[in-house]
Amino acid sequence: MTSEDIIKNGSVVYSRPRLLNERNTHYCPGCSHGVVHRILAELLDEMGLEDKAIGVAPVGCAVFAYNYIDVDWIEAAHGRAPAVATAANRLNPENVVFTYQGDGDLAAIGTAETIHAANRGENIVMIFINNAIYGMTGGQMAPTTLLGQKTATSPYGRRADINGFPIKMSDILAQLDGTCYVTRQAVHTPAAVRKAKKALRTAFENAIAKRGTSVVEFVSTCNSGWKLSPAKANEWMAANMFEKYPLGDLKSI
Amino acid sequence: MAKIRGAVIIDQQRCKGCDLCVVACPTDVLQLQPKEVNDRGYHFAYTANPDACIGCASCAMVCPDACFTVYKITTE
Amino acid sequence: MAEEIKLMKGNEAIAHAAIRYGCDGYFGYPITPQSEVLETLEELMPWETTGMVVLQAESEVAAINMVYGGAATGKAVMTSSSSPGVSLKQEGISYIAAAELPALIVNVMRGGPGLGTIQPSQADYFQATKGGGHGDYHLIVLAPATVQEMADFVGLGFDLSFKYRTPAMILADGIVGQMMEKVVLPEPRPRRTAEEIAEQCPWAATGKHGRKERNVMTSLELEPDKMEVNNLRLQETYKRIEENEVRYKEYHVEDAEYLIVAFGSVARICLKAIEDARARGIKIGLLRPITLWPFPSDRLKELSSKIKGILTVELNAGQMIEDVKLAVECKIPVYHFGRMGGIVPNPGEVMNAFNNCFGEASNNSDL
């Protein structure tokens, strides 16, 4: 039986999600953003949220997220996505509002907005891409950059005495009474992707059921910033990032 | 005995040649084009060994650009 | 039905008027001298009656971005603050202007710079009328002089803001915010329904709800050609506003030989000074700009051919005077008198300043 026969007579087990539009993304080859966008688009369709979803895009690599996923979007100022989402959701409780933020956006410039939206228990989903570097601006140090990790602004490696320590935002957010679900996922293997999608589904279910704030951190790669091939970046992430940012649920109530 | 066979269609113009599908494929179906590039200059993925495909969709799971359509059939 | 007259502070009038306008959401952070806006709203609990959302944000930065988020969904949303807080909001205001969203921002000004003082000031004139944040944009700036205008300008500000899809600001001084006066509150009207918002704001990010095209609220455009078009569209809007929305009030201008230009509560002090002067035969008129942007430049230019000189009186080091000078194109002398640090001049001081500027000329008047 040839591939043509299988394509003709077999069943489709996977196809490009309907809500991911035709535009090619600006992301570098192998970037984790693409995978997270893909499962997000799949879920929004599978959960029937096309008409209800309002996404809030950050400043950073995902600044153009609104170009790729076919729902309504609001582009926020750097770090302010949780504040934007707070009002969008409170004023439109029948909608489902999510933010999509990187580590600089969520864990540096927007720390106050992130913590307070979560502390108020806003019924939103926060999608947090933690790749330990500033990708969009060319590979500078992030709040989540590992000790010793070289970036454009820590060219000899991050030093605790100068730059402080990598911040574990999900751990902080899990401490807050307003969060109902905080989980740390990755998308570097097929199994991890399936698990991450399930976690993201739980987060959206929480938002719909108004259980409080859900945070899904994706420990991610930035192969351009890390100066590695996509495959090597996945290996580096598994070998180095997961120790500081272990995968799994931090809170689920 | 029932046997599972699979096939994939790759959107080769969309592919950025990141190689993640090649690494993820458990049956070594996929390779990157060694010389040929698509319109955007990427060495895109292709099915070098299509008969080995089991339709597991691992390639599709890790593809950041949603380039894969995956088919599966069960044969006797 | 007889009008119901109430006695309240300007800040309280803002809160009452917002609920009655059908405002959908207020997001604020306490700062003197405007905290009564949030306090009054929390006390009135409009979420129980009209469904209006009231939220004390974690900062002014968060509050203005909540306004941005709410406005992006087509809702009538507002914030209020005082000078240092409004400085913090400038980033968000620039984004709101750039994304062409309606919103109302209230600044009950206190003295600066820096932490300054909690006493009244008008030192944010430049910030309010020249943009304030980054990029080429304007706010529609309304300057109330009475508690009644505090109440009335909420509706006016929202209406103009939605008409032109651009943020409006009520630029009040601490006096108008804090003083109690009688006020007739506007008639209550219901908040707009989802259907009305869909019809009036087809651009809003409300969820697609069957729309074919998604709505994206953004100010980002990396292609220079398109970004220039975006800028030109904004400038076109500002031109229309300048042509149609200039508002001011004149007092004793018909036979005036001199003019005082003042806004907000200071205009009331000046009016008293002018009336005292007129009793002594000195013919001074008063022009009180109500819209600080767009500024009543054409009217001032027109008046400049009939009068001998202008004194601007402001609670700052001389800010509005620049717009007055531009308007009269240096055809007549324009002087400034201002007090800072929270000091408010009395009518006698205004007259002294007038005499210092125009002493010779005014002494020659038919006293």
PDB file of C-alpha atoms in Angstrom, chain C residues 43-228:
ATOM      1  CA  GLU C  43     -20.152  53.745  48.327  1.00  0.00           C
ATOM      2  CA  LEU C  44     -22.831  53.987  45.634  1.00  0.00           C
ATOM      3  CA  MET C  45     -22.227  50.360  44.499  1.00  0.00           C
ATOM      4  CA  PRO C  46     -23.386  50.890  40.919  1.00  0.00           C
ATOM      5  CA  TRP C  47     -22.701  47.238  40.104  1.00  0.00           C
ATOM      6  CA  GLU C  48     -25.886  46.496  42.047  1.00  0.00           C
ATOM      7  CA  THR C  49     -27.946  48.938  39.990  1.00  0.00           C
ATOM      8  CA  THR C  50     -26.588  49.696  36.524  1.00  0.00           C
ATOM      9  CA  GLY C  51     -24.051  46.877  36.418  1.00  0.00           C
ATOM     10  CA  MET C  52     -21.144  49.324  36.202  1.00  0.00           C
ATOM     11  CA  VAL C  53     -17.822  47.731  37.168  1.00  0.00           C
ATOM     12  CA  VAL C  54     -15.758  49.639  39.744  1.00  0.00           C
ATOM     13  CA  LEU C  55     -12.286  48.411  40.571  1.00  0.00           C
ATOM     14  CA  GLN C  56      -9.459  49.744  42.694  1.00  0.00           C
ATOM     15  CA  ALA C  57      -6.393  48.802  40.669  1.00  0.00           C
ATOM     16  CA  GLU C  58      -2.925  48.036  42.011  1.00  0.00           C
ATOM     17  CA  SER C  59      -1.483  51.171  40.407  1.00  0.00           C
ATOM     18  CA  GLU C  60      -2.288  53.995  38.043  1.00  0.00           C
ATOM     19  CA  VAL C  61      -0.420  52.045  35.383  1.00  0.00           C
ATOM     20  CA  ALA C  62      -2.721  49.067  35.834  1.00  0.00           C
ATOM     21  CA  ALA C  63      -5.790  51.306  35.999  1.00  0.00           C
ATOM     22  CA  ILE C  64      -5.159  52.984  32.652  1.00  0.00           C
ATOM     23  CA  ASN C  65      -4.427  49.630  31.044  1.00  0.00           C
ATOM     24  CA  MET C  66      -7.711  48.331  32.420  1.00  0.00           C
ATOM     25  CA  VAL C  67      -9.310  51.324  30.740  1.00  0.00           C
ATOM     26  CA  TYR C  68      -7.519  50.328  27.549  1.00  0.00           C
ATOM     27  CA  GLY C  69      -8.783  46.757  27.882  1.00  0.00           C
ATOM     28  CA  GLY C  70     -12.339  47.833  28.557  1.00  0.00           C
ATOM     29  CA  ALA C  71     -12.351  50.429  25.786  1.00  0.00           C
ATOM     30  CA  ALA C  72     -11.031  47.815  23.379  1.00  0.00           C
ATOM     31  CA  THR C  73     -14.244  45.846  23.937  1.00  0.00           C
ATOM     32  CA  GLY C  74     -16.369  48.899  23.056  1.00  0.00           C
ATOM     33  CA  LYS C  75     -17.340  49.766  26.620  1.00  0.00           C
ATOM     34  CA  ALA C  76     -17.598  53.274  28.083  1.00  0.00           C
ATOM     35  CA  VAL C  77     -14.787  53.214  30.620  1.00  0.00           C
ATOM     36  CA  MET C  78     -12.939  55.810  32.635  1.00  0.00           C
ATOM     37  CA  THR C  79     -10.279  56.485  35.217  1.00  0.00           C
ATOM     38  CA  SER C  80      -9.386  59.411  37.404  1.00  0.00           C
ATOM     39  CA  SER C  81      -6.237  60.499  39.147  1.00  0.00           C
ATOM     40  CA  SER C  82      -4.171  63.509  40.073  1.00  0.00           C
ATOM     41  CA  SER C  83      -1.000  64.835  38.508  1.00  0.00           C
ATOM     42  CA  PRO C  84       1.681  62.281  39.610  1.00  0.00           C
ATOM     43  CA  GLY C  85      -0.760  59.475  38.882  1.00  0.00           C
ATOM     44  CA  VAL C  86      -1.609  60.913  35.487  1.00  0.00           C
ATOM     45  CA  SER C  87       2.102  60.982  34.648  1.00  0.00           C
ATOM     46  CA  LEU C  88       2.101  57.247  35.302  1.00  0.00           C
ATOM     47  CA  LYS C  89      -0.871  56.806  33.000  1.00  0.00           C
ATOM     48  CA  GLN C  90       0.754  58.511  30.024  1.00  0.00           C
ATOM     49  CA  GLU C  91       2.001  55.307  28.404  1.00  0.00           C
ATOM     50  CA  GLY C  92      -1.484  53.828  28.477  1.00  0.00           C
ATOM     51  CA  ILE C  93      -3.089  57.035  27.232  1.00  0.00           C
ATOM     52  CA  SER C  94      -0.751  57.028  24.230  1.00  0.00           C
ATOM     53  CA  TYR C  95      -1.770  53.439  23.453  1.00  0.00           C
ATOM     54  CA  ILE C  96      -5.467  54.292  23.784  1.00  0.00           C
ATOM     55  CA  ALA C  97      -5.077  57.269  21.444  1.00  0.00           C
ATOM     56  CA  ALA C  98      -3.043  55.223  18.981  1.00  0.00           C
ATOM     57  CA  ALA C  99      -5.504  52.324  18.964  1.00  0.00           C
ATOM     58  CA  GLU C 100      -8.284  54.895  18.360  1.00  0.00           C
ATOM     59  CA  LEU C 101     -10.300  53.959  21.410  1.00  0.00           C
ATOM     60  CA  PRO C 102     -12.786  56.068  23.345  1.00  0.00           C
ATOM     61  CA  ALA C 103     -12.091  56.600  27.033  1.00  0.00           C
ATOM     62  CA  LEU C 104     -12.440  59.270  29.686  1.00  0.00           C
ATOM     63  CA  ILE C 105      -9.540  60.283  31.914  1.00  0.00           C
ATOM     64  CA  VAL C 106      -9.987  62.737  34.765  1.00  0.00           C
ATOM     65  CA  ASN C 107      -7.022  64.680  36.120  1.00  0.00           C
ATOM     66  CA  VAL C 108      -7.728  66.675  39.285  1.00  0.00           C
ATOM     67  CA  MET C 109      -4.461  68.577  39.214  1.00  0.00           C
ATOM     68  CA  ARG C 110      -2.167  69.116  42.186  1.00  0.00           C
ATOM     69  CA  GLY C 111       1.099  71.020  42.341  1.00  0.00           C
ATOM     70  CA  GLY C 112       4.278  69.530  40.973  1.00  0.00           C
ATOM     71  CA  PRO C 113       6.825  68.728  39.751  1.00  0.00           C
ATOM     72  CA  GLY C 114       7.576  65.407  41.381  1.00  0.00           C
ATOM     73  CA  LEU C 115       5.526  64.496  44.389  1.00  0.00           C
ATOM     74  CA  GLY C 116       4.954  68.248  44.749  1.00  0.00           C
ATOM     75  CA  THR C 117       1.995  69.122  46.885  1.00  0.00           C
ATOM     76  CA  ILE C 118      -1.598  68.061  47.344  1.00  0.00           C
ATOM     77  CA  GLN C 119      -2.744  71.661  46.865  1.00  0.00           C
ATOM     78  CA  PRO C 120      -4.396  72.838  43.635  1.00  0.00           C
ATOM     79  CA  SER C 121      -2.500  73.536  40.448  1.00  0.00           C
ATOM     80  CA  GLN C 122      -2.894  73.868  36.698  1.00  0.00           C
ATOM     81  CA  ALA C 123       0.637  72.812  35.902  1.00  0.00           C
ATOM     82  CA  ASP C 124      -0.371  69.823  33.768  1.00  0.00           C
ATOM     83  CA  TYR C 125      -1.649  72.010  30.932  1.00  0.00           C
ATOM     84  CA  PHE C 126       1.298  71.132  28.689  1.00  0.00           C
ATOM     85  CA  GLN C 127       1.016  67.438  29.521  1.00  0.00           C
ATOM     86  CA  ALA C 128      -2.706  67.358  28.785  1.00  0.00           C
ATOM     87  CA  THR C 129      -2.843  69.498  25.662  1.00  0.00           C
ATOM     88  CA  LYS C 130       0.405  68.648  23.888  1.00  0.00           C
ATOM     89  CA  GLY C 131       0.078  64.874  24.017  1.00  0.00           C
ATOM     90  CA  GLY C 132       1.626  63.863  27.318  1.00  0.00           C
ATOM     91  CA  GLY C 133       2.889  60.474  26.257  1.00  0.00           C
ATOM     92  CA  HIS C 134       4.984  59.497  23.266  1.00  0.00           C
ATOM     93  CA  GLY C 135       3.992  59.999  19.650  1.00  0.00           C
ATOM     94  CA  ASP C 136       1.844  62.499  17.752  1.00  0.00           C
ATOM     95  CA  TYR C 137      -1.540  62.544  19.403  1.00  0.00           C
ATOM     96  CA  HIS C 138      -3.995  64.778  21.199  1.00  0.00           C
ATOM     97  CA  LEU C 139      -6.641  64.352  23.816  1.00  0.00           C
ATOM     98  CA  ILE C 140      -9.860  66.281  23.817  1.00  0.00           C
ATOM     99  CA  VAL C 141      -9.275  68.329  26.982  1.00  0.00           C
ATOM    100  CA  LEU C 142     -12.202  69.790  28.909  1.00  0.00           C
ATOM    101  CA  ALA C 143     -11.572  72.285  31.705  1.00  0.00           C
ATOM    102  CA  PRO C 144     -14.452  72.557  34.205  1.00  0.00           C
ATOM    103  CA  ALA C 145     -14.803  75.671  36.362  1.00  0.00           C
ATOM    104  CA  THR C 146     -17.761  74.539  38.444  1.00  0.00           C
ATOM    105  CA  VAL C 147     -19.059  71.419  40.130  1.00  0.00           C
ATOM    106  CA  GLN C 148     -21.899  71.549  37.603  1.00  0.00           C
ATOM    107  CA  GLU C 149     -19.377  71.332  34.789  1.00  0.00           C
ATOM    108  CA  MET C 150     -17.608  68.445  36.534  1.00  0.00           C
ATOM    109  CA  ALA C 151     -20.911  66.575  36.269  1.00  0.00           C
ATOM    110  CA  ASP C 152     -21.752  67.759  32.761  1.00  0.00           C
ATOM    111  CA  PHE C 153     -18.345  67.092  31.242  1.00  0.00           C
ATOM    112  CA  VAL C 154     -18.486  63.398  32.087  1.00  0.00           C
ATOM    113  CA  GLY C 155     -21.243  62.936  29.513  1.00  0.00           C
ATOM    114  CA  LEU C 156     -19.718  65.459  27.114  1.00  0.00           C
ATOM    115  CA  GLY C 157     -16.313  63.805  27.408  1.00  0.00           C
ATOM    116  CA  PHE C 158     -17.689  60.336  26.739  1.00  0.00           C
ATOM    117  CA  ASP C 159     -19.855  61.541  23.848  1.00  0.00           C
ATOM    118  CA  LEU C 160     -16.965  63.335  22.133  1.00  0.00           C
ATOM    119  CA  SER C 161     -14.677  60.424  22.842  1.00  0.00           C
ATOM    120  CA  PHE C 162     -17.012  57.944  21.159  1.00  0.00           C
ATOM    121  CA  LYS C 163     -17.829  60.347  18.325  1.00  0.00           C
ATOM    122  CA  TYR C 164     -14.168  60.677  17.343  1.00  0.00           C
ATOM    123  CA  ARG C 165     -12.819  57.406  18.793  1.00  0.00           C
ATOM    124  CA  THR C 166     -10.183  59.254  20.761  1.00  0.00           C
ATOM    125  CA  PRO C 167      -9.629  59.613  24.503  1.00  0.00           C
ATOM    126  CA  ALA C 168     -10.966  62.687  26.290  1.00  0.00           C
ATOM    127  CA  MET C 169      -9.660  64.235  29.473  1.00  0.00           C
ATOM    128  CA  ILE C 170     -11.364  66.323  32.114  1.00  0.00           C
ATOM    129  CA  LEU C 171      -8.547  68.590  33.311  1.00  0.00           C
ATOM    130  CA  ALA C 172      -9.783  69.950  36.606  1.00  0.00           C
ATOM    131  CA  ASP C 173      -7.797  71.729  39.249  1.00  0.00           C
ATOM    132  CA  GLY C 174      -7.850  70.601  42.854  1.00  0.00           C
ATOM    133  CA  ILE C 175     -10.206  73.444  43.744  1.00  0.00           C
ATOM    134  CA  VAL C 176     -12.991  72.252  41.470  1.00  0.00           C
ATOM    135  CA  GLY C 177     -12.449  68.694  42.670  1.00  0.00           C
ATOM    136  CA  GLN C 178     -12.635  69.579  46.350  1.00  0.00           C
ATOM    137  CA  MET C 179     -15.123  72.425  46.577  1.00  0.00           C
ATOM    138  CA  MET C 180     -18.797  71.858  47.296  1.00  0.00           C
ATOM    139  CA  GLU C 181     -21.383  73.535  45.145  1.00  0.00           C
ATOM    140  CA  LYS C 182     -24.909  72.984  44.046  1.00  0.00           C
ATOM    141  CA  VAL C 183     -25.311  70.731  41.082  1.00  0.00           C
ATOM    142  CA  VAL C 184     -28.107  69.323  38.966  1.00  0.00           C
ATOM    143  CA  LEU C 185     -27.082  65.827  38.003  1.00  0.00           C
ATOM    144  CA  PRO C 186     -27.766  64.590  34.473  1.00  0.00           C
ATOM    145  CA  GLU C 187     -30.765  62.365  33.831  1.00  0.00           C
ATOM    146  CA  PRO C 188     -29.869  58.696  34.294  1.00  0.00           C
ATOM    147  CA  ARG C 189     -29.647  56.664  31.131  1.00  0.00           C
ATOM    148  CA  PRO C 190     -29.142  52.933  30.762  1.00  0.00           C
ATOM    149  CA  ARG C 191     -25.811  51.386  29.889  1.00  0.00           C
ATOM    150  CA  ARG C 192     -25.586  50.350  26.278  1.00  0.00           C
ATOM    151  CA  THR C 193     -26.600  46.785  25.501  1.00  0.00           C
ATOM    152  CA  ALA C 194     -24.314  44.280  23.782  1.00  0.00           C
ATOM    153  CA  GLU C 195     -26.389  44.760  20.623  1.00  0.00           C
ATOM    154  CA  GLU C 196     -25.966  48.530  20.742  1.00  0.00           C
ATOM    155  CA  ILE C 197     -22.232  48.150  21.253  1.00  0.00           C
ATOM    156  CA  ALA C 198     -22.009  45.730  18.329  1.00  0.00           C
ATOM    157  CA  GLU C 199     -23.852  48.265  16.184  1.00  0.00           C
ATOM    158  CA  GLN C 200     -22.068  51.409  17.372  1.00  0.00           C
ATOM    159  CA  CYS C 201     -18.608  49.894  17.822  1.00  0.00           C
ATOM    160  CA  PRO C 202     -18.223  47.290  15.054  1.00  0.00           C
ATOM    161  CA  TRP C 203     -14.463  47.591  15.530  1.00  0.00           C
ATOM    162  CA  ALA C 204     -14.488  46.338  19.136  1.00  0.00           C
ATOM    163  CA  ALA C 205     -12.862  43.115  20.345  1.00  0.00           C
ATOM    164  CA  THR C 206     -15.987  41.517  21.755  1.00  0.00           C
ATOM    165  CA  GLY C 207     -15.362  37.963  20.600  1.00  0.00           C
ATOM    166  CA  LYS C 208     -16.159  37.229  16.970  1.00  0.00           C
ATOM    167  CA  HIS C 209     -19.802  36.245  17.556  1.00  0.00           C
ATOM    168  CA  GLY C 210     -20.222  35.094  13.997  1.00  0.00           C
ATOM    169  CA  ARG C 211     -18.196  37.922  12.465  1.00  0.00           C
ATOM    170  CA  LYS C 212     -16.083  36.690   9.562  1.00  0.00           C
ATOM    171  CA  GLU C 213     -13.130  38.935  10.301  1.00  0.00           C
ATOM    172  CA  ARG C 214     -11.612  39.093  13.732  1.00  0.00           C
ATOM    173  CA  ASN C 215     -11.176  42.474  15.406  1.00  0.00           C
ATOM    174  CA  VAL C 216      -7.705  43.365  16.602  1.00  0.00           C
ATOM    175  CA  MET C 217      -7.052  46.386  18.764  1.00  0.00           C
ATOM    176  CA  THR C 218      -3.456  47.399  18.309  1.00  0.00           C
ATOM    177  CA  SER C 219      -1.236  50.410  17.818  1.00  0.00           C
ATOM    178  CA  LEU C 220       1.622  48.395  16.324  1.00  0.00           C
ATOM    179  CA  GLU C 221       2.526  48.655  12.636  1.00  0.00           C
ATOM    180  CA  LEU C 222       6.050  47.992  11.474  1.00  0.00           C
ATOM    181  CA  GLU C 223       5.548  48.891   7.825  1.00  0.00           C
ATOM    182  CA  PRO C 224       6.420  52.595   7.501  1.00  0.00           C
ATOM    183  CA  ASP C 225       3.922  53.220   4.707  1.00  0.00           C
ATOM    184  CA  LYS C 226       1.071  51.820   6.753  1.00  0.00           C
ATOM    185  CA  MET C 227       2.231  53.501   9.948  1.00  0.00           C
ATOM    186  CA  GLU C 228       2.266  56.859   8.230  1.00  0.00           C
TER     187      GLU C 228
END
